[in-house]
Tab-separated table of C-alpha atoms in Angstrom:
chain	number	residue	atom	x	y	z
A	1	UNK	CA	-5.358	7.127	-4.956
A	2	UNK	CA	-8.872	5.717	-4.824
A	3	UNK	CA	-10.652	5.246	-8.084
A	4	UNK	CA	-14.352	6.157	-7.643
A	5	UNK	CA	-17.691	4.279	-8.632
A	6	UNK	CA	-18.654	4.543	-12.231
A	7	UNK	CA	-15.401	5.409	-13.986
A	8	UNK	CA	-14.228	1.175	-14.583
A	9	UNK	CA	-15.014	-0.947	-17.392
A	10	UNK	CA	-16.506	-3.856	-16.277
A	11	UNK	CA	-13.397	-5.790	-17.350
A	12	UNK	CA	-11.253	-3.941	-15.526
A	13	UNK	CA	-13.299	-4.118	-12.274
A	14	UNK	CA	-13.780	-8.194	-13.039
A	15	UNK	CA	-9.750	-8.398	-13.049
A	16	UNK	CA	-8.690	-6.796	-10.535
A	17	UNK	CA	-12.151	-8.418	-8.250
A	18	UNK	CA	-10.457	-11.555	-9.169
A	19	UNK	CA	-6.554	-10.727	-8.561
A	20	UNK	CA	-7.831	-9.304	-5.566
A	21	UNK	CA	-9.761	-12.276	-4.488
A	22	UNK	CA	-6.298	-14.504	-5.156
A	23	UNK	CA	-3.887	-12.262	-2.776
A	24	UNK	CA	-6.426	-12.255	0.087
A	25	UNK	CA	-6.530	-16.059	-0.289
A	26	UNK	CA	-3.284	-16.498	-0.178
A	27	UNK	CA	-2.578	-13.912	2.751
A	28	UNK	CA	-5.408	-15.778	5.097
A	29	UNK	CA	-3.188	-18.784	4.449
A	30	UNK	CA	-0.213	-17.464	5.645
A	31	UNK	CA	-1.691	-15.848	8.785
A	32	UNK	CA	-1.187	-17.511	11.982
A	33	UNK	CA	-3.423	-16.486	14.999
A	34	UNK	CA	-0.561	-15.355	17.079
A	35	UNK	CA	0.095	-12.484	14.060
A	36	UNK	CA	-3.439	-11.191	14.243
A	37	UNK	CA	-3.040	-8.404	16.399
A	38	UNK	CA	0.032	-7.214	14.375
A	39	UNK	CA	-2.352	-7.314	10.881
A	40	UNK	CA	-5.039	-5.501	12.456
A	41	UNK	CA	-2.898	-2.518	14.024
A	42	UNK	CA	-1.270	-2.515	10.440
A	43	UNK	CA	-4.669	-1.902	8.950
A	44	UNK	CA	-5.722	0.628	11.036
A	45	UNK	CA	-2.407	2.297	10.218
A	46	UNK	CA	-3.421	2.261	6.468
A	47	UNK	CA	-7.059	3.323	7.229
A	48	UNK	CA	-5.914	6.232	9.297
A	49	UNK	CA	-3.021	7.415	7.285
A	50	UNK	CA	-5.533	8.104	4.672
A	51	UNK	CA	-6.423	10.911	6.572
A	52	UNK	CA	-3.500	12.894	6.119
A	53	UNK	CA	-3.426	15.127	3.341
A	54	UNK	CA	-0.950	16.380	1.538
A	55	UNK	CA	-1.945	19.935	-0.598
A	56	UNK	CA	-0.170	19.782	-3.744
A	57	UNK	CA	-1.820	22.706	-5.855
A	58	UNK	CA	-5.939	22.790	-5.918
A	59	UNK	CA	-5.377	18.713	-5.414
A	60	UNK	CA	-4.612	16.697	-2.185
A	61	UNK	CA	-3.060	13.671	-2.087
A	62	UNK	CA	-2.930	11.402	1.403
A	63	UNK	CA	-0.351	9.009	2.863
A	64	UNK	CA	-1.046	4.741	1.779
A	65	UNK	CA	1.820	3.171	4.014
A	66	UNK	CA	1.458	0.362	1.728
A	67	UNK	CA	5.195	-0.406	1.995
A	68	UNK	CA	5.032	-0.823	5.722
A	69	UNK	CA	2.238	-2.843	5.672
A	70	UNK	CA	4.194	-5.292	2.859
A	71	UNK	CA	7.467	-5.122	5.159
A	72	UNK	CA	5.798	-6.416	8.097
A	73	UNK	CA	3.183	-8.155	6.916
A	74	UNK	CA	4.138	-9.474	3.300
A	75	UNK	CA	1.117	-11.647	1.449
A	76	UNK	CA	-1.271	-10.518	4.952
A	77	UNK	CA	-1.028	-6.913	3.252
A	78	UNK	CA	-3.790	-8.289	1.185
A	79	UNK	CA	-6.631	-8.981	4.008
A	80	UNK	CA	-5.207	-5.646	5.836
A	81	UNK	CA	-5.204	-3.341	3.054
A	82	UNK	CA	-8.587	-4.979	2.014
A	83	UNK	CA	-10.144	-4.473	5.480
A	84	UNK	CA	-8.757	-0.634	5.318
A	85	UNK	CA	-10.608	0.147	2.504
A	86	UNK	CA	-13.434	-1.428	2.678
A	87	UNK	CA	-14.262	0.096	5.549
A	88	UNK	CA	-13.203	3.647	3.994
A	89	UNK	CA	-15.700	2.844	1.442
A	90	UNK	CA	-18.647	2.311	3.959
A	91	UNK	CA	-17.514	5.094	6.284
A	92	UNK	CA	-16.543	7.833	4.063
A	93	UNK	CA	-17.112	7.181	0.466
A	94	UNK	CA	-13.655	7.091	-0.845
A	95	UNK	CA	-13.529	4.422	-3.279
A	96	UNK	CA	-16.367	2.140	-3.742
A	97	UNK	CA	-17.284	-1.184	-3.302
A	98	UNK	CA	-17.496	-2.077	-7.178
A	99	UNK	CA	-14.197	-0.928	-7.067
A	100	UNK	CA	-12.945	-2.603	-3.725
A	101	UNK	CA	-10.674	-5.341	-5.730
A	102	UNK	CA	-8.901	-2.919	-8.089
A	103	UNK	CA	-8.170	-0.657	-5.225
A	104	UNK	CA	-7.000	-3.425	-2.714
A	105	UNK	CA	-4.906	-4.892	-5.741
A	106	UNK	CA	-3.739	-1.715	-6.530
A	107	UNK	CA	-2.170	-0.969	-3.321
A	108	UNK	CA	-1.309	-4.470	-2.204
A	109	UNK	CA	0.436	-6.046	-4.968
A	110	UNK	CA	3.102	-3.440	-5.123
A	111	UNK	CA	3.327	-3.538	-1.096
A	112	UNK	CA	3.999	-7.108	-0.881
A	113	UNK	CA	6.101	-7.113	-4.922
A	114	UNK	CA	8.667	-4.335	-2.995
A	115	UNK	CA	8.769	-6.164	0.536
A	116	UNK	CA	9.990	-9.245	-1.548
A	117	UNK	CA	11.752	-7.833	-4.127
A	118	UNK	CA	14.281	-5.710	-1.224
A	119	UNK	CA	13.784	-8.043	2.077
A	120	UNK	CA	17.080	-9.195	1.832
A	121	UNK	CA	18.870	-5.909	1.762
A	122	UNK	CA	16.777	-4.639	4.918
A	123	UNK	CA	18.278	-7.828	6.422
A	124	UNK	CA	21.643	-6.173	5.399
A	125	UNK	CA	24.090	-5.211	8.232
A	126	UNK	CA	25.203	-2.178	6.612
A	127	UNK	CA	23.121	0.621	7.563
A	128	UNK	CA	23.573	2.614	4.164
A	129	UNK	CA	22.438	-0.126	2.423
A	130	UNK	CA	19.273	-1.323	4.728
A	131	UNK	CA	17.848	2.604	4.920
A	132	UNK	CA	18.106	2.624	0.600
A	133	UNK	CA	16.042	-0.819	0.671
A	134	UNK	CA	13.504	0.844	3.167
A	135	UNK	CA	13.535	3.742	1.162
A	136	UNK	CA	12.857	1.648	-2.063
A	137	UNK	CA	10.393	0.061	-0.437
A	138	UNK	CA	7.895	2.610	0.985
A	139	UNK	CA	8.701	5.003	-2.575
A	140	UNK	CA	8.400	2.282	-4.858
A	141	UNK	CA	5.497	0.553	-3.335
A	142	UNK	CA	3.994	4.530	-3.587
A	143	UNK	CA	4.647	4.735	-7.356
A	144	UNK	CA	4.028	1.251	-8.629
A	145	UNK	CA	0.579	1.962	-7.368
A	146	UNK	CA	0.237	5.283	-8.559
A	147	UNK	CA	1.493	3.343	-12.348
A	148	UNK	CA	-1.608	0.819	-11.635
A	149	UNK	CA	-4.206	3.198	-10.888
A	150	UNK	CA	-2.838	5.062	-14.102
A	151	UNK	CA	-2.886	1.846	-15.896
A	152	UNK	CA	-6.631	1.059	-14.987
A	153	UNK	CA	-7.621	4.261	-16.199
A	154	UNK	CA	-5.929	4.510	-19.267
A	155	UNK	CA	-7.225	1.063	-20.131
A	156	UNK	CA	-10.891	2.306	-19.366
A	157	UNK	CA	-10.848	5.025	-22.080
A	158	UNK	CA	-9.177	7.949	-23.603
A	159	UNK	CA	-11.390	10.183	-21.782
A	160	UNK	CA	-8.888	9.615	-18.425
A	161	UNK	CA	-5.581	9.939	-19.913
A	162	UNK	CA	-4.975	13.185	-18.993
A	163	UNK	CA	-5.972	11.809	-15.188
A	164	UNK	CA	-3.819	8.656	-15.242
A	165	UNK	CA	-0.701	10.760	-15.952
A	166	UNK	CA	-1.838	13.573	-13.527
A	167	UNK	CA	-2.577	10.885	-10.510
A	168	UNK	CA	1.436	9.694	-10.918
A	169	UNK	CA	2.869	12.988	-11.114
A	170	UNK	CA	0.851	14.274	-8.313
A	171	UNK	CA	2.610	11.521	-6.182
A	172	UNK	CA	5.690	11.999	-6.739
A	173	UNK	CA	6.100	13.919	-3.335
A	174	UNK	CA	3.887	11.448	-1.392
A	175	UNK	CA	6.167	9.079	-2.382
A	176	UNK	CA	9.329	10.746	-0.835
A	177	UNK	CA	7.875	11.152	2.354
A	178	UNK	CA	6.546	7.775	2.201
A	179	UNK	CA	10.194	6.459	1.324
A	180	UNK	CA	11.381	8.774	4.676
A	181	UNK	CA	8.433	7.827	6.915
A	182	UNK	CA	9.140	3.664	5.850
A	183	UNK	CA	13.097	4.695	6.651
A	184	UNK	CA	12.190	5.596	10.247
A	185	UNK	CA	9.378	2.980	10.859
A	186	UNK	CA	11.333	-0.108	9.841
A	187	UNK	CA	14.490	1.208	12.159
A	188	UNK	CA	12.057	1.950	15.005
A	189	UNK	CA	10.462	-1.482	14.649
A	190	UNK	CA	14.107	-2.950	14.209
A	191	UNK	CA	15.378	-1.411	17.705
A	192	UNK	CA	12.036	-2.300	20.100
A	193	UNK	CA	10.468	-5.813	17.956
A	194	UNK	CA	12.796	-6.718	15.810
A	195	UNK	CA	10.907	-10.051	14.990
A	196	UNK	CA	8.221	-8.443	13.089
A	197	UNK	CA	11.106	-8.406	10.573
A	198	UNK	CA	10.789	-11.756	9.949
């Protein structure tokens, strides 16, 4: 779900730098030092979930984990999820650094949007109802991305239509098993630390 060097308008690139550049603010604010360790291990979760493809046809697609990192981490998704892929651009190439902010803003926003949007209902007692909010939120988070990236393409030039609607149909099974894998994480968490929920 990385968008490459070269394919941005400048615009486009200048936004999301600058939306980017807002969320991370406001995430460093809301860290305390005690939560550290927990935003680090978070964003070596992202960094290393990248490396697990999922074949769908001559394309691969990869796990994000955005949704946990929202859930646990809410505005701090920002700094993590920037530190993730910055240091996938340096280490590996995927992405850029031009496009660092509309990549980070890309998979942030929606993290921390669906950890707000459903925190309540994970709070829920009724176990139905918490494991469809966890769902929502690791799916969702998945596919309002996917809609971004799309977005930023399509608003580039006509030339990437055809990509921005193949790069949100391609996830549409990433973000089932993302919706499963967030399902199982947030109960795990829930049973041995539950006050990373707050």
């Amino acid at each position: 779900m990385h968008i490459s060097e070269g394919v941005l308008s400048a615009p486009i690139l200048a936004t999301g730098a600058v939306l980017t550049v807002a969320g991370v603010a406001v995430g460093l604010s809301k860290v305390d030092y005690e939560r550290l360790p927990q935003v680090a291990v978070l964003s070596s979760v992202f960094f290393v979930a990248s490396f697990i493809h999922v074949p769908i046809g001559p394309a691969a697609v990869h796990l994000v984990l955005n949704g946990i990192c929202g859930l646990l981490l809410g505005w701090a998704a920002f700094p993590a999820i920037l530190v993730g892929l910055s240091l996938q651009a340096l280490l590996f190439q995927y992405g850029g650094i031009t496009t660092l902010g509309v990549n980070t803003f890309n998979m942030a926003f929606p993290a921390v949007l669906f950890a707000f949007l459903f925190r309540s209902a994970i709070s829920s007692k009724g176990r139905f109802i918490r494991g469809a909010a966890e769902f929502a939120v690791g799916a969702g988070s998945i596919a309002l991305s996917g809609i971004l990236v799309a977005l930023c393409l399509a608003a580039t030039g006509e030339a990437f239509t055809v990509a921005a609607r193949a790069v949100v149909v391609v996830h549409v099974p990433v973000m089932i098993i993302e919706g499963i894998l967030t399902v199982f994480a947030v109960e795990f968490v829930r049973k041995v630390r539950p006050q990373m929920l707050n």
